[in-house]
């Protein structure tokens, strides 16, 4: 929802009201705006992340030989390296704003801060158009990443997972409680997760839950690469009020899970409780990891959330490089 506000003297606000069409802000957008205004901590955190990525994008463009006139807000203003740069960027599925009808800005483009992966693609493309080699990524931690695009008759999913991240999650599955769990998973894992799913929720939640687990698991498998030099084994415990969960991880290359959640309710939020063990089992199989999880407590919400946090902490440890080991963590010599 795009919601804005203005502060002005009464004569000016009256003039603006005279021009503003009726119903220009929906009741839904207004409600979301009120909620957002109260989440100042979340707002400051997002602003800090956006500013950091904006500065990283700007440095990358400068290294690519692009002249910048402004670096402010959530965008950068740069000079096109060639006259037909917009069309050639569009061929690469990269879209920037141009100013063909504004003479003072003719030949310039505005790029809005996006995900690190998309920003790196823009830097690389503009460097190529400028006839220069692509500069190395400013953030060297982008190497361990996995990207999955999955489309079936039941769901369409875009998923990117960056292991060496900041715990940022941009998740939209259509299931609020699943979004809540995946946000917690990324935060405590210190991995960056971008996940968008359009699923057939008018049928039920099963396809969305299962296919999101498939996508995240496959992205994890890709991000782990050859799994050389990793800690491999890790376990963690996480409480949430009266509930306690314990998770043990083995980056074995063999997908297997044992899930013991003492869930009693039929649903948690919009999701059938029975789908959470299935989600974790699917994640383990597609991620080719061994996963053991058990939880107990008096509240199903608390048990599932504690389980996701314990899994995240265990994944964070298991995926970490082992400074004492150069090869594969296996007596066999391979996984």
PDB file of C-alpha atoms in Angstrom, residues 38-262:
ATOM      1  CA  UNK A  38       3.236   2.603  15.227  1.00  0.00           C
ATOM      2  CA  UNK A  39       5.986   0.174  14.146  1.00  0.00           C
ATOM      3  CA  UNK A  40       8.799   2.708  14.459  1.00  0.00           C
ATOM      4  CA  UNK A  41      11.401   0.093  15.378  1.00  0.00           C
ATOM      5  CA  UNK A  42      10.666  -1.928  12.251  1.00  0.00           C
ATOM      6  CA  UNK A  43      10.681   1.272  10.184  1.00  0.00           C
ATOM      7  CA  UNK A  44      14.107   2.363  11.445  1.00  0.00           C
ATOM      8  CA  UNK A  45      15.537  -1.114  10.845  1.00  0.00           C
ATOM      9  CA  UNK A  46      14.245  -1.155   7.270  1.00  0.00           C
ATOM     10  CA  UNK A  47      15.523   2.359   6.617  1.00  0.00           C
ATOM     11  CA  UNK A  48      18.971   1.343   7.866  1.00  0.00           C
ATOM     12  CA  UNK A  49      19.014  -1.708   5.582  1.00  0.00           C
ATOM     13  CA  UNK A  50      17.806   0.345   2.606  1.00  0.00           C
ATOM     14  CA  UNK A  51      20.436   3.050   3.156  1.00  0.00           C
ATOM     15  CA  UNK A  52      23.199   0.443   3.454  1.00  0.00           C
ATOM     16  CA  UNK A  53      22.109  -1.279   0.232  1.00  0.00           C
ATOM     17  CA  UNK A  54      21.685   2.095  -1.525  1.00  0.00           C
ATOM     18  CA  UNK A  55      25.275   3.054  -0.652  1.00  0.00           C
ATOM     19  CA  UNK A  56      26.491  -0.381  -1.779  1.00  0.00           C
ATOM     20  CA  UNK A  57      24.644   0.041  -5.088  1.00  0.00           C
ATOM     21  CA  UNK A  58      26.091   3.526  -5.556  1.00  0.00           C
ATOM     22  CA  UNK A  59      29.650   2.325  -4.944  1.00  0.00           C
ATOM     23  CA  UNK A  60      29.180  -0.533  -7.370  1.00  0.00           C
ATOM     24  CA  UNK A  61      27.888   1.817 -10.078  1.00  0.00           C
ATOM     25  CA  UNK A  62      30.813   4.199  -9.556  1.00  0.00           C
ATOM     26  CA  UNK A  63      33.225   1.273  -9.841  1.00  0.00           C
ATOM     27  CA  UNK A  64      31.449   0.356 -13.092  1.00  0.00           C
ATOM     28  CA  UNK A  65      32.190   3.829 -14.471  1.00  0.00           C
ATOM     29  CA  UNK A  66      28.682   5.269 -14.101  1.00  0.00           C
ATOM     30  CA  UNK A  67      28.453   8.968 -13.249  1.00  0.00           C
ATOM     31  CA  UNK A  68      26.079   9.617 -10.340  1.00  0.00           C
ATOM     32  CA  UNK A  69      24.434  12.966  -9.648  1.00  0.00           C
ATOM     33  CA  UNK A  70      22.445  12.029  -6.545  1.00  0.00           C
ATOM     34  CA  UNK A  71      22.386   9.279  -3.960  1.00  0.00           C
ATOM     35  CA  UNK A  72      19.428   9.915  -1.694  1.00  0.00           C
ATOM     36  CA  UNK A  73      16.237   8.402  -0.378  1.00  0.00           C
ATOM     37  CA  UNK A  74      15.889   4.881  -1.764  1.00  0.00           C
ATOM     38  CA  UNK A  75      17.347   5.559  -5.220  1.00  0.00           C
ATOM     39  CA  UNK A  76      20.385   6.743  -7.150  1.00  0.00           C
ATOM     40  CA  UNK A  77      20.416   9.131 -10.123  1.00  0.00           C
ATOM     41  CA  UNK A  78      22.973   8.297 -12.814  1.00  0.00           C
ATOM     42  CA  UNK A  79      23.907   9.161 -16.382  1.00  0.00           C
ATOM     43  CA  UNK A  80      23.069   6.605 -19.079  1.00  0.00           C
ATOM     44  CA  UNK A  81      26.325   5.156 -20.491  1.00  0.00           C
ATOM     45  CA  UNK A  82      24.780   4.793 -23.988  1.00  0.00           C
ATOM     46  CA  UNK A  83      21.676   6.405 -25.580  1.00  0.00           C
ATOM     47  CA  UNK A  84      19.689   3.167 -25.815  1.00  0.00           C
ATOM     48  CA  UNK A  85      20.581   1.931 -22.321  1.00  0.00           C
ATOM     49  CA  UNK A  86      16.929   1.697 -21.216  1.00  0.00           C
ATOM     50  CA  UNK A  87      16.002  -0.694 -24.024  1.00  0.00           C
ATOM     51  CA  UNK A  88      19.134  -2.779 -23.560  1.00  0.00           C
ATOM     52  CA  UNK A  89      18.541  -3.022 -19.825  1.00  0.00           C
ATOM     53  CA  UNK A  90      14.925  -4.039 -20.437  1.00  0.00           C
ATOM     54  CA  UNK A  91      16.193  -6.923 -22.584  1.00  0.00           C
ATOM     55  CA  UNK A  92      17.909  -8.148 -19.406  1.00  0.00           C
ATOM     56  CA  UNK A  93      14.660  -7.729 -17.414  1.00  0.00           C
ATOM     57  CA  UNK A  94      16.080  -4.679 -15.628  1.00  0.00           C
ATOM     58  CA  UNK A  95      13.875  -1.585 -15.483  1.00  0.00           C
ATOM     59  CA  UNK A  96      15.007   1.901 -14.478  1.00  0.00           C
ATOM     60  CA  UNK A  97      13.191   5.210 -14.699  1.00  0.00           C
ATOM     61  CA  UNK A  98      14.118   7.596 -17.500  1.00  0.00           C
ATOM     62  CA  UNK A  99      13.193  11.240 -18.062  1.00  0.00           C
ATOM     63  CA  UNK A 100      12.524  11.568 -21.780  1.00  0.00           C
ATOM     64  CA  UNK A 101       9.995  14.385 -21.265  1.00  0.00           C
ATOM     65  CA  UNK A 102      12.122  16.367 -18.825  1.00  0.00           C
ATOM     66  CA  UNK A 103      14.869  18.190 -20.762  1.00  0.00           C
ATOM     67  CA  UNK A 104      17.027  18.895 -17.719  1.00  0.00           C
ATOM     68  CA  UNK A 105      17.261  15.167 -16.961  1.00  0.00           C
ATOM     69  CA  UNK A 106      17.462  13.789 -20.504  1.00  0.00           C
ATOM     70  CA  UNK A 107      20.113  11.095 -20.630  1.00  0.00           C
ATOM     71  CA  UNK A 108      19.815  10.269 -16.936  1.00  0.00           C
ATOM     72  CA  UNK A 109      18.190   7.334 -15.159  1.00  0.00           C
ATOM     73  CA  UNK A 110      16.895   6.681 -11.671  1.00  0.00           C
ATOM     74  CA  UNK A 111      17.403   3.237 -10.119  1.00  0.00           C
ATOM     75  CA  UNK A 112      15.472   2.274  -7.013  1.00  0.00           C
ATOM     76  CA  UNK A 113      17.211   0.136  -4.411  1.00  0.00           C
ATOM     77  CA  UNK A 114      16.177  -3.496  -4.812  1.00  0.00           C
ATOM     78  CA  UNK A 115      17.494  -6.797  -3.480  1.00  0.00           C
ATOM     79  CA  UNK A 116      21.288  -7.260  -3.438  1.00  0.00           C
ATOM     80  CA  UNK A 117      21.042  -9.829  -6.223  1.00  0.00           C
ATOM     81  CA  UNK A 118      19.013  -7.537  -8.476  1.00  0.00           C
ATOM     82  CA  UNK A 119      21.313  -4.589  -7.715  1.00  0.00           C
ATOM     83  CA  UNK A 120      24.370  -6.683  -8.622  1.00  0.00           C
ATOM     84  CA  UNK A 121      22.719  -7.601 -11.935  1.00  0.00           C
ATOM     85  CA  UNK A 122      22.119  -3.906 -12.661  1.00  0.00           C
ATOM     86  CA  UNK A 123      25.731  -3.014 -11.846  1.00  0.00           C
ATOM     87  CA  UNK A 124      27.012  -5.793 -14.106  1.00  0.00           C
ATOM     88  CA  UNK A 125      24.705  -4.804 -16.987  1.00  0.00           C
ATOM     89  CA  UNK A 126      25.590  -1.095 -16.830  1.00  0.00           C
ATOM     90  CA  UNK A 127      29.299  -1.909 -16.652  1.00  0.00           C
ATOM     91  CA  UNK A 128      28.918  -3.993 -19.817  1.00  0.00           C
ATOM     92  CA  UNK A 129      27.068  -1.147 -21.574  1.00  0.00           C
ATOM     93  CA  UNK A 130      29.812   1.233 -20.497  1.00  0.00           C
ATOM     94  CA  UNK A 131      32.423  -1.085 -22.015  1.00  0.00           C
ATOM     95  CA  UNK A 132      34.024  -1.909 -18.689  1.00  0.00           C
ATOM     96  CA  UNK A 133      34.496  -5.193 -16.826  1.00  0.00           C
ATOM     97  CA  UNK A 134      31.981  -5.825 -14.092  1.00  0.00           C
ATOM     98  CA  UNK A 135      33.411  -4.800 -10.726  1.00  0.00           C
ATOM     99  CA  UNK A 136      33.567  -7.460  -8.018  1.00  0.00           C
ATOM    100  CA  UNK A 137      30.558  -7.374  -5.677  1.00  0.00           C
ATOM    101  CA  UNK A 138      31.049  -4.882  -2.877  1.00  0.00           C
ATOM    102  CA  UNK A 139      29.599  -7.496  -0.506  1.00  0.00           C
ATOM    103  CA  UNK A 140      31.721 -10.633  -0.802  1.00  0.00           C
ATOM    104  CA  UNK A 141      29.237 -12.527   1.358  1.00  0.00           C
ATOM    105  CA  UNK A 142      26.907 -12.970  -1.601  1.00  0.00           C
ATOM    106  CA  UNK A 143      28.669 -16.149  -2.744  1.00  0.00           C
ATOM    107  CA  UNK A 144      26.661 -18.646  -0.706  1.00  0.00           C
ATOM    108  CA  UNK A 145      23.250 -18.169  -2.191  1.00  0.00           C
ATOM    109  CA  UNK A 146      20.565 -20.228  -3.820  1.00  0.00           C
ATOM    110  CA  UNK A 147      17.787 -19.133  -6.148  1.00  0.00           C
ATOM    111  CA  UNK A 148      14.717 -21.161  -7.096  1.00  0.00           C
ATOM    112  CA  UNK A 149      11.884 -20.274  -9.455  1.00  0.00           C
ATOM    113  CA  UNK A 150       9.130 -22.864  -9.366  1.00  0.00           C
ATOM    114  CA  UNK A 151       5.880 -22.749 -11.318  1.00  0.00           C
ATOM    115  CA  UNK A 152       3.189 -25.435 -11.356  1.00  0.00           C
ATOM    116  CA  UNK A 153      -0.555 -25.453 -11.862  1.00  0.00           C
ATOM    117  CA  UNK A 154      -0.857 -25.074  -8.078  1.00  0.00           C
ATOM    118  CA  UNK A 155       1.748 -22.466  -7.123  1.00  0.00           C
ATOM    119  CA  UNK A 156       4.203 -19.959  -8.530  1.00  0.00           C
ATOM    120  CA  UNK A 157       7.210 -19.322  -6.288  1.00  0.00           C
ATOM    121  CA  UNK A 158      10.318 -17.111  -6.446  1.00  0.00           C
ATOM    122  CA  UNK A 159      12.823 -17.830  -3.688  1.00  0.00           C
ATOM    123  CA  UNK A 160      16.312 -16.477  -2.987  1.00  0.00           C
ATOM    124  CA  UNK A 161      18.327 -17.539   0.047  1.00  0.00           C
ATOM    125  CA  UNK A 162      21.613 -15.913   1.064  1.00  0.00           C
ATOM    126  CA  UNK A 163      23.374 -17.777   3.879  1.00  0.00           C
ATOM    127  CA  UNK A 164      25.756 -14.998   4.898  1.00  0.00           C
ATOM    128  CA  UNK A 165      23.130 -12.357   5.455  1.00  0.00           C
ATOM    129  CA  UNK A 166      21.741 -10.100   8.147  1.00  0.00           C
ATOM    130  CA  UNK A 167      18.592 -12.028   9.066  1.00  0.00           C
ATOM    131  CA  UNK A 168      16.373 -10.068   6.667  1.00  0.00           C
ATOM    132  CA  UNK A 169      13.170 -11.655   5.396  1.00  0.00           C
ATOM    133  CA  UNK A 170      10.911 -10.456   2.598  1.00  0.00           C
ATOM    134  CA  UNK A 171       8.214 -13.112   2.658  1.00  0.00           C
ATOM    135  CA  UNK A 172       4.711 -13.189   1.205  1.00  0.00           C
ATOM    136  CA  UNK A 173       3.025 -16.578   0.938  1.00  0.00           C
ATOM    137  CA  UNK A 174      -0.607 -15.617   1.509  1.00  0.00           C
ATOM    138  CA  UNK A 175      -0.490 -17.425   4.877  1.00  0.00           C
ATOM    139  CA  UNK A 176       0.183 -15.008   7.703  1.00  0.00           C
ATOM    140  CA  UNK A 177       1.380 -17.566  10.232  1.00  0.00           C
ATOM    141  CA  UNK A 178       3.754 -19.175   7.730  1.00  0.00           C
ATOM    142  CA  UNK A 179       5.167 -15.713   6.940  1.00  0.00           C
ATOM    143  CA  UNK A 180       5.634 -15.203  10.677  1.00  0.00           C
ATOM    144  CA  UNK A 181       7.550 -18.487  11.029  1.00  0.00           C
ATOM    145  CA  UNK A 182       9.760 -17.897   7.988  1.00  0.00           C
ATOM    146  CA  UNK A 183      10.595 -14.399   9.208  1.00  0.00           C
ATOM    147  CA  UNK A 184      11.701 -15.881  12.536  1.00  0.00           C
ATOM    148  CA  UNK A 185      13.651 -18.596  10.722  1.00  0.00           C
ATOM    149  CA  UNK A 186      15.640 -16.066   8.667  1.00  0.00           C
ATOM    150  CA  UNK A 187      16.186 -13.725  11.621  1.00  0.00           C
ATOM    151  CA  UNK A 188      17.691 -16.344  13.952  1.00  0.00           C
ATOM    152  CA  UNK A 189      19.528 -18.113  11.127  1.00  0.00           C
ATOM    153  CA  UNK A 190      21.139 -14.798  10.089  1.00  0.00           C
ATOM    154  CA  UNK A 191      20.252 -15.657   6.499  1.00  0.00           C
ATOM    155  CA  UNK A 192      18.469 -13.392   4.029  1.00  0.00           C
ATOM    156  CA  UNK A 193      15.294 -14.915   2.612  1.00  0.00           C
ATOM    157  CA  UNK A 194      13.206 -13.523  -0.226  1.00  0.00           C
ATOM    158  CA  UNK A 195      10.137 -15.644  -0.914  1.00  0.00           C
ATOM    159  CA  UNK A 196       7.035 -14.861  -2.937  1.00  0.00           C
ATOM    160  CA  UNK A 197       4.340 -17.466  -3.451  1.00  0.00           C
ATOM    161  CA  UNK A 198       1.050 -17.224  -5.338  1.00  0.00           C
ATOM    162  CA  UNK A 199      -0.783 -20.442  -4.509  1.00  0.00           C
ATOM    163  CA  UNK A 200      -4.236 -21.945  -4.942  1.00  0.00           C
ATOM    164  CA  UNK A 201      -5.389 -21.063  -1.440  1.00  0.00           C
ATOM    165  CA  UNK A 202      -9.008 -21.204  -2.620  1.00  0.00           C
ATOM    166  CA  UNK A 203      -8.514 -24.982  -2.600  1.00  0.00           C
ATOM    167  CA  UNK A 204      -6.558 -25.326   0.641  1.00  0.00           C
ATOM    168  CA  UNK A 205      -3.198 -24.490   2.223  1.00  0.00           C
ATOM    169  CA  UNK A 206      -1.412 -27.745   1.431  1.00  0.00           C
ATOM    170  CA  UNK A 207       0.118 -26.861  -1.940  1.00  0.00           C
ATOM    171  CA  UNK A 208       1.448 -23.506  -0.718  1.00  0.00           C
ATOM    172  CA  UNK A 209       3.011 -25.016   2.414  1.00  0.00           C
ATOM    173  CA  UNK A 210       4.592 -27.951   0.589  1.00  0.00           C
ATOM    174  CA  UNK A 211       5.908 -25.994  -2.390  1.00  0.00           C
ATOM    175  CA  UNK A 212       7.379 -23.228  -0.217  1.00  0.00           C
ATOM    176  CA  UNK A 213       9.262 -25.920   1.718  1.00  0.00           C
ATOM    177  CA  UNK A 214      10.473 -27.422  -1.577  1.00  0.00           C
ATOM    178  CA  UNK A 215      11.737 -24.040  -2.801  1.00  0.00           C
ATOM    179  CA  UNK A 216      13.532 -23.133   0.435  1.00  0.00           C
ATOM    180  CA  UNK A 217      15.072 -26.594   0.680  1.00  0.00           C
ATOM    181  CA  UNK A 218      16.348 -26.505  -2.906  1.00  0.00           C
ATOM    182  CA  UNK A 219      17.702 -22.969  -2.398  1.00  0.00           C
ATOM    183  CA  UNK A 220      19.533 -24.182   0.724  1.00  0.00           C
ATOM    184  CA  UNK A 221      21.004 -27.128  -1.167  1.00  0.00           C
ATOM    185  CA  UNK A 222      22.252 -24.798  -3.905  1.00  0.00           C
ATOM    186  CA  UNK A 223      23.653 -22.285  -1.403  1.00  0.00           C
ATOM    187  CA  UNK A 224      25.620 -24.993   0.428  1.00  0.00           C
ATOM    188  CA  UNK A 225      27.398 -25.957  -2.793  1.00  0.00           C
ATOM    189  CA  UNK A 226      29.877 -28.804  -2.286  1.00  0.00           C
ATOM    190  CA  UNK A 227      29.534 -28.435   1.519  1.00  0.00           C
ATOM    191  CA  UNK A 228      33.310 -28.385   1.936  1.00  0.00           C
ATOM    192  CA  UNK A 229      34.760 -27.035   5.178  1.00  0.00           C
ATOM    193  CA  UNK A 230      31.493 -26.702   7.087  1.00  0.00           C
ATOM    194  CA  UNK A 231      30.814 -27.546  10.711  1.00  0.00           C
ATOM    195  CA  UNK A 232      28.081 -29.905   9.443  1.00  0.00           C
ATOM    196  CA  UNK A 233      26.609 -31.071  12.799  1.00  0.00           C
ATOM    197  CA  UNK A 234      24.824 -28.706  15.194  1.00  0.00           C
ATOM    198  CA  UNK A 235      22.011 -28.670  17.704  1.00  0.00           C
ATOM    199  CA  UNK A 236      20.133 -25.912  19.491  1.00  0.00           C
ATOM    200  CA  UNK A 237      17.311 -25.388  21.947  1.00  0.00           C
ATOM    201  CA  UNK A 238      14.865 -22.516  21.988  1.00  0.00           C
ATOM    202  CA  UNK A 239      12.136 -21.768  24.537  1.00  0.00           C
ATOM    203  CA  UNK A 240       9.032 -19.693  24.060  1.00  0.00           C
ATOM    204  CA  UNK A 241       7.234 -19.139  27.347  1.00  0.00           C
ATOM    205  CA  UNK A 242       5.997 -22.557  28.481  1.00  0.00           C
ATOM    206  CA  UNK A 243       7.170 -24.345  25.305  1.00  0.00           C
ATOM    207  CA  UNK A 244      10.612 -25.742  24.557  1.00  0.00           C
ATOM    208  CA  UNK A 245      12.005 -27.075  21.271  1.00  0.00           C
ATOM    209  CA  UNK A 246      15.234 -28.832  20.383  1.00  0.00           C
ATOM    210  CA  UNK A 247      16.627 -29.239  16.864  1.00  0.00           C
ATOM    211  CA  UNK A 248      19.601 -31.233  15.590  1.00  0.00           C
ATOM    212  CA  UNK A 249      20.998 -30.668  12.095  1.00  0.00           C
ATOM    213  CA  UNK A 250      23.283 -32.793   9.919  1.00  0.00           C
ATOM    214  CA  UNK A 251      24.284 -31.371   6.527  1.00  0.00           C
ATOM    215  CA  UNK A 252      24.702 -34.941   5.381  1.00  0.00           C
ATOM    216  CA  UNK A 253      23.541 -34.661   1.799  1.00  0.00           C
ATOM    217  CA  UNK A 254      20.815 -37.176   2.662  1.00  0.00           C
ATOM    218  CA  UNK A 255      17.351 -35.747   3.200  1.00  0.00           C
ATOM    219  CA  UNK A 256      15.677 -37.256   6.233  1.00  0.00           C
ATOM    220  CA  UNK A 257      13.628 -35.885   9.114  1.00  0.00           C
ATOM    221  CA  UNK A 258      12.081 -36.958  12.371  1.00  0.00           C
ATOM    222  CA  UNK A 259       9.574 -34.406  13.621  1.00  0.00           C
ATOM    223  CA  UNK A 260       7.917 -34.736  17.024  1.00  0.00           C
ATOM    224  CA  UNK A 261       5.669 -31.761  17.737  1.00  0.00           C
ATOM    225  CA  UNK A 262       3.007 -32.253  20.383  1.00  0.00           C
TER     226      UNK A 262
END
